Amino acid sequence: MPDLQKTLGYRYLHDTKFTRKNIREKERPAIAPAPAFKDYPGAEKIDLPKNPQKPAADLWQLLQQRRSLRNFSGSPMSLDDLALLLWACQGITARAGAYLLRTAPSAGALYPIETYVAADRIEGLAPGLFHLNVGTFQLERLTDKPAGALVAQAALDQSFIGQAAAVFVWSAVLRRNMAKYGQRGLRYICMDAGHICQNLQLAAEALGRRSCPVAAIYDDELGDLLGLDGVEESAIYLAPVG
Ligand SMILES: Cc1cc2nc3c(=O)[nH]c(=O)nc-3n(C[C@H](O)[C@H](O)[C@H](O)COP(=O)(O)O)c2cc1C
């Protein structure tokens, strides 16, 4: 293992620093942008409840109680609760000009993170892998077989993931962010994903559910499961909720 200063990680942070000098000489990155939203036009669409009953919750209590927990009861989750969790991740909350702002902040309001969910134990929903259409707040069905155990395998065989009611998986559409921020954008993409996961954990806590962030993944295995090419869009993070 090279010493810290020779690592790729250190060099990346070093080489993407802003300084008072380089900020003036900054060139526009030669990276074409990608559409702001993704959808699967041919997929079966499932309308998510738009106004489900929200349990009363005290933010300070939630912050105190939030924990990463890995033992799930295996009990099913209602579609209402799934909708609340998805809304906490990426729900649209306001419009500012052309931008549709969301529950979690995003550098430049570019929202490079897509949300998928392996929903095996949701009342009234046949198991499968889904994509969240953020604009219409619908699930788009990608598969019709239970997917939690497959996600667990692709996450270094962390088998507890397969016991969740739903596993939220996040991918990064690099161009959305990097067309504006270039190399430095990768910092922001990871931060965006972190904000989303924190929202999910707090919302899960408010619903009396357990959750755990997971970044130990076989990246391409997880991407393949979602049908991602690993270039334009890569799986980066996930969280089971049970
Ligand atoms: C970026 C990130 C990646 C993580 N990856 C995993 C993981 O792959 N497997 C796991 O069991 N926990 C994972 N965790 C959970 C941490 O182990 C946990 O947050 C930490 O032990 C602190 O505990 P707390 O979240 O309950 O406060 C991850 C957490 C973060 C923020």
Short mmCIF file of C-alpha atoms and ligand atoms in Angstrom, two decimals:
data_model
loop_
_atom_site.label_atom_id
_atom_site.label_comp_id
_atom_site.label_asym_id
_atom_site.label_seq_id
_atom_site.Cartn_x
_atom_site.Cartn_y
_atom_site.Cartn_z
CA MET A 1 0.00 0.00 0.00
CA PRO A 2 1.54 3.33 -0.98
CA ASP A 3 1.90 6.05 1.58
CA LEU A 4 -1.08 8.39 1.89
CA GLN A 5 0.22 11.06 -0.46
CA LYS A 6 0.72 8.52 -3.25
CA THR A 7 -2.81 7.15 -3.11
CA LEU A 8 -5.34 7.82 -5.83
CA GLY A 9 -7.76 9.17 -3.21
CA TYR A 10 -5.30 11.73 -1.86
CA ARG A 11 -4.24 12.77 -5.36
CA TYR A 12 -7.85 13.18 -6.39
CA LEU A 13 -8.61 15.47 -3.44
CA HIS A 14 -5.37 17.35 -4.05
CA ASP A 15 -5.81 17.74 -7.80
CA THR A 16 -9.43 18.91 -7.51
CA LYS A 17 -8.81 21.64 -4.93
CA PHE A 18 -10.04 25.15 -5.63
CA THR A 19 -7.50 27.88 -5.00
CA ARG A 20 -7.90 31.62 -5.42
CA LYS A 21 -5.63 31.35 -8.47
CA ASN A 22 -7.07 28.37 -10.30
CA ILE A 23 -10.66 29.46 -9.75
CA ARG A 24 -10.04 32.37 -12.13
CA GLU A 25 -8.42 30.18 -14.79
CA LYS A 26 -11.01 27.44 -14.64
CA GLU A 27 -11.99 26.00 -18.03
CA ARG A 28 -15.43 24.64 -18.79
CA PRO A 29 -15.26 20.84 -18.70
CA ALA A 30 -15.56 19.20 -22.14
CA ILE A 31 -18.22 16.81 -20.89
CA ALA A 32 -21.62 16.75 -22.57
CA PRO A 33 -24.56 16.98 -20.15
CA ALA A 34 -27.17 14.25 -19.61
CA PRO A 35 -30.94 14.71 -19.24
CA ALA A 36 -31.98 15.84 -15.76
CA PHE A 37 -34.48 13.02 -15.32
CA LYS A 38 -34.48 9.34 -16.20
CA ASP A 39 -37.51 7.25 -17.03
CA TYR A 40 -38.37 3.85 -18.46
CA PRO A 41 -41.13 4.61 -20.97
CA GLY A 42 -42.03 0.96 -21.63
CA ALA A 43 -42.11 -0.14 -17.98
CA GLU A 44 -45.21 -0.92 -15.93
CA LYS A 45 -45.94 2.15 -13.78
CA ILE A 46 -47.11 1.97 -10.19
CA ASP A 47 -48.57 5.19 -8.77
CA LEU A 48 -47.14 5.93 -5.35
CA PRO A 49 -49.58 7.34 -2.77
CA LYS A 50 -49.14 11.14 -2.94
CA ASN A 51 -50.40 12.04 0.51
CA PRO A 52 -49.91 9.09 2.84
CA GLN A 53 -50.49 9.54 6.59
CA LYS A 54 -47.22 10.78 8.10
CA PRO A 55 -46.52 9.68 11.68
CA ALA A 56 -45.81 12.55 14.09
CA ALA A 57 -42.08 12.76 14.69
CA ASP A 58 -39.64 14.86 16.70
CA LEU A 59 -36.49 15.65 14.68
CA TRP A 60 -34.24 15.84 17.76
CA GLN A 61 -35.47 12.48 18.97
CA LEU A 62 -34.89 10.96 15.53
CA LEU A 63 -31.33 12.28 15.44
CA GLN A 64 -30.72 10.85 18.90
CA GLN A 65 -32.16 7.45 18.01
CA ARG A 66 -30.89 6.93 14.45
CA ARG A 67 -28.66 3.86 14.29
CA SER A 68 -27.47 1.55 11.54
CA LEU A 69 -29.18 -1.72 12.34
CA ARG A 70 -28.85 -4.98 10.49
CA ASN A 71 -31.41 -7.32 12.05
CA PHE A 72 -34.73 -7.05 10.26
CA SER A 73 -37.95 -8.69 11.38
CA GLY A 74 -38.94 -9.71 7.85
CA SER A 75 -42.30 -7.99 8.34
CA PRO A 76 -43.86 -6.44 5.24
CA MET A 77 -44.14 -2.71 4.69
CA SER A 78 -47.17 -0.79 3.43
CA LEU A 79 -47.05 1.00 0.08
CA ASP A 80 -47.74 4.21 2.04
CA ASP A 81 -44.56 3.74 4.07
CA LEU A 82 -42.55 2.89 0.96
CA ALA A 83 -43.87 6.11 -0.63
CA LEU A 84 -42.87 8.15 2.43
CA LEU A 85 -39.35 6.68 2.34
CA LEU A 86 -38.98 7.35 -1.38
CA TRP A 87 -40.28 10.88 -0.89
CA ALA A 88 -37.74 11.42 1.89
CA CYS A 89 -35.01 10.33 -0.57
CA GLN A 90 -35.92 12.38 -3.61
CA GLY A 91 -39.38 13.91 -3.31
CA ILE A 92 -39.95 17.17 -5.17
CA THR A 93 -40.75 19.93 -2.68
CA ALA A 94 -40.53 23.22 -4.59
CA ARG A 95 -39.94 24.84 -7.96
CA ALA A 96 -37.31 27.54 -8.54
CA GLY A 97 -37.45 28.64 -12.19
CA ALA A 98 -36.64 25.57 -14.27
CA TYR A 99 -35.40 23.63 -11.25
CA LEU A 100 -37.52 21.16 -9.33
CA LEU A 101 -36.05 21.17 -5.85
CA ARG A 102 -36.12 18.11 -3.62
CA THR A 103 -36.05 16.94 -0.02
CA ALA A 104 -32.26 16.46 -0.14
CA PRO A 105 -29.84 19.17 -1.32
CA SER A 106 -27.82 18.72 -4.51
CA ALA A 107 -24.84 20.69 -5.83
CA GLY A 108 -26.13 23.10 -8.49
CA ALA A 109 -29.59 21.50 -8.18
CA LEU A 110 -28.40 18.97 -10.76
CA TYR A 111 -29.57 15.82 -8.95
CA PRO A 112 -27.17 13.23 -10.41
CA ILE A 113 -28.45 10.43 -8.16
CA GLU A 114 -31.11 7.97 -9.32
CA THR A 115 -33.04 5.80 -6.84
CA TYR A 116 -33.92 2.15 -7.42
CA VAL A 117 -35.65 -0.16 -4.98
CA ALA A 118 -35.64 -3.92 -4.56
CA ALA A 119 -39.11 -4.23 -3.06
CA ASP A 120 -39.69 -7.80 -1.92
CA ARG A 121 -42.02 -7.32 1.04
CA ILE A 122 -44.41 -4.50 0.17
CA GLU A 123 -48.12 -5.05 0.79
CA GLY A 124 -50.05 -5.16 -2.48
CA LEU A 125 -46.93 -4.99 -4.66
CA ALA A 126 -45.55 -8.08 -6.40
CA PRO A 127 -41.81 -8.34 -5.61
CA GLY A 128 -39.29 -6.95 -8.04
CA LEU A 129 -36.77 -4.31 -8.84
CA PHE A 130 -38.10 -0.81 -9.54
CA HIS A 131 -36.85 2.60 -10.63
CA LEU A 132 -38.25 5.71 -8.99
CA ASN A 133 -39.55 8.15 -11.58
CA VAL A 134 -38.92 11.33 -9.60
CA GLY A 135 -40.95 13.60 -11.90
CA THR A 136 -44.18 11.60 -11.79
CA PHE A 137 -43.55 9.97 -8.38
CA GLN A 138 -44.20 6.51 -9.79
CA LEU A 139 -42.35 3.24 -9.55
CA GLU A 140 -41.24 1.75 -12.86
CA ARG A 141 -41.02 -2.02 -12.74
CA LEU A 142 -37.75 -3.44 -14.09
CA THR A 143 -38.15 -7.09 -12.99
CA ASP A 144 -40.85 -9.30 -11.52
CA LYS A 145 -38.77 -11.58 -9.30
CA PRO A 146 -37.62 -11.04 -5.70
CA ALA A 147 -34.38 -9.03 -5.88
CA GLY A 148 -33.28 -8.43 -2.28
CA ALA A 149 -31.08 -11.54 -2.08
CA LEU A 150 -29.43 -10.62 -5.40
CA VAL A 151 -28.66 -7.14 -4.11
CA ALA A 152 -27.23 -8.74 -0.94
CA GLN A 153 -24.92 -10.91 -3.06
CA ALA A 154 -23.78 -7.87 -5.00
CA ALA A 155 -23.03 -6.15 -1.70
CA LEU A 156 -20.18 -8.44 -0.69
CA ASP A 157 -22.69 -11.11 0.35
CA GLN A 158 -23.91 -9.08 3.35
CA SER A 159 -26.85 -11.41 3.79
CA PHE A 160 -28.81 -9.22 6.23
CA ILE A 161 -29.69 -7.02 3.24
CA GLY A 162 -31.84 -9.82 1.81
CA GLN A 163 -34.09 -9.77 4.90
CA ALA A 164 -35.19 -6.16 4.36
CA ALA A 165 -38.68 -5.19 3.29
CA ALA A 166 -37.11 -2.90 0.68
CA VAL A 167 -33.55 -2.14 -0.38
CA PHE A 168 -32.92 1.37 -1.73
CA VAL A 169 -30.11 1.49 -4.29
CA TRP A 170 -28.55 4.69 -5.58
CA SER A 171 -26.70 5.24 -8.81
CA ALA A 172 -24.77 8.23 -10.15
CA VAL A 173 -25.37 9.75 -13.58
CA LEU A 174 -21.95 11.37 -13.78
CA ARG A 175 -22.62 13.71 -16.71
CA ARG A 176 -25.48 15.50 -14.96
CA ASN A 177 -23.02 16.88 -12.47
CA MET A 178 -19.64 16.63 -14.20
CA ALA A 179 -20.75 18.60 -17.28
CA LYS A 180 -20.76 21.57 -14.90
CA TYR A 181 -18.21 20.71 -12.24
CA GLY A 182 -15.75 18.48 -14.13
CA GLN A 183 -13.42 16.33 -12.04
CA ARG A 184 -14.40 18.09 -8.82
CA GLY A 185 -17.98 17.01 -9.40
CA LEU A 186 -17.33 13.52 -8.11
CA ARG A 187 -16.90 14.99 -4.63
CA TYR A 188 -20.36 16.53 -4.86
CA ILE A 189 -21.97 13.39 -6.29
CA CYS A 190 -20.89 11.36 -3.25
CA MET A 191 -22.11 14.12 -0.94
CA ASP A 192 -25.50 14.15 -2.70
CA ALA A 193 -25.84 10.40 -2.14
CA GLY A 194 -24.96 10.83 1.54
CA HIS A 195 -27.67 13.45 2.03
CA ILE A 196 -30.25 11.17 0.45
CA CYS A 197 -29.28 8.23 2.63
CA GLN A 198 -29.41 10.34 5.78
CA ASN A 199 -32.92 11.48 4.86
CA LEU A 200 -33.88 7.85 4.34
CA GLN A 201 -32.47 6.77 7.71
CA LEU A 202 -34.29 9.55 9.57
CA ALA A 203 -37.57 8.80 7.78
CA ALA A 204 -37.15 5.08 8.48
CA GLU A 205 -36.61 5.91 12.15
CA ALA A 206 -39.80 8.01 12.14
CA LEU A 207 -41.68 4.99 10.78
CA GLY A 208 -40.25 2.70 13.49
CA ARG A 209 -38.14 0.87 10.88
CA ARG A 210 -34.50 -0.19 10.86
CA SER A 211 -31.98 0.71 8.16
CA CYS A 212 -28.30 0.57 7.35
CA PRO A 213 -26.18 2.45 4.79
CA VAL A 214 -24.06 0.08 2.68
CA ALA A 215 -21.22 1.11 0.38
CA ALA A 216 -19.32 -2.21 0.36
CA ILE A 217 -20.53 -3.41 -3.03
CA TYR A 218 -19.23 -5.29 -6.04
CA ASP A 219 -19.87 -2.21 -8.12
CA ASP A 220 -20.34 -3.82 -11.52
CA GLU A 221 -22.41 -6.74 -10.16
CA LEU A 222 -24.83 -4.29 -8.59
CA GLY A 223 -24.86 -2.16 -11.73
CA ASP A 224 -25.52 -5.20 -13.93
CA LEU A 225 -28.48 -6.13 -11.73
CA LEU A 226 -29.97 -2.69 -12.40
CA GLY A 227 -29.07 -2.84 -16.10
CA LEU A 228 -26.60 0.06 -15.82
CA ASP A 229 -23.63 0.38 -18.16
CA GLY A 230 -21.16 1.51 -15.47
CA VAL A 231 -20.05 4.42 -17.67
CA GLU A 232 -22.99 6.77 -18.04
CA GLU A 233 -24.53 5.52 -14.81
CA SER A 234 -22.97 3.52 -11.96
CA ALA A 235 -24.39 1.99 -8.79
CA ILE A 236 -22.67 3.59 -5.79
CA TYR A 237 -24.60 3.10 -2.53
CA LEU A 238 -27.58 1.34 -1.00
CA ALA A 239 -29.59 0.99 2.18
CA PRO A 240 -31.92 -1.82 3.25
CA VAL A 241 -34.96 -0.90 5.36
CA GLY A 242 -36.72 -3.55 7.41
C1 LIG B 1 -20.57 5.48 3.52
C2 LIG B 1 -20.98 4.37 4.47
C3 LIG B 1 -20.80 3.07 4.10
C4 LIG B 1 -21.21 2.03 4.94
N1 LIG B 1 -21.11 0.73 4.50
C5 LIG B 1 -21.57 -0.27 5.29
C6 LIG B 1 -21.55 -1.62 4.82
O1 LIG B 1 -21.15 -1.91 3.69
N2 LIG B 1 -22.04 -2.57 5.65
C7 LIG B 1 -22.52 -2.28 6.89
O2 LIG B 1 -22.96 -3.20 7.58
N3 LIG B 1 -22.56 -1.01 7.38
C8 LIG B 1 -22.08 0.00 6.61
N4 LIG B 1 -22.15 1.31 7.04
C9 LIG B 1 -22.72 1.61 8.37
C10 LIG B 1 -21.63 1.99 9.38
O3 LIG B 1 -20.96 0.83 9.81
C11 LIG B 1 -22.28 2.75 10.55
O4 LIG B 1 -22.82 3.97 10.07
C12 LIG B 1 -21.26 3.04 11.65
O5 LIG B 1 -20.85 1.86 12.29
C13 LIG B 1 -21.79 4.02 12.69
O6 LIG B 1 -22.96 3.49 13.27
P1 LIG B 1 -24.37 4.28 13.25
O7 LIG B 1 -24.72 4.54 11.81
O8 LIG B 1 -25.33 3.34 13.91
O9 LIG B 1 -24.19 5.56 13.97
C14 LIG B 1 -21.76 2.33 6.21
C15 LIG B 1 -21.94 3.68 6.57
C16 LIG B 1 -21.58 4.69 5.71
C17 LIG B 1 -21.83 6.12 6.09
#
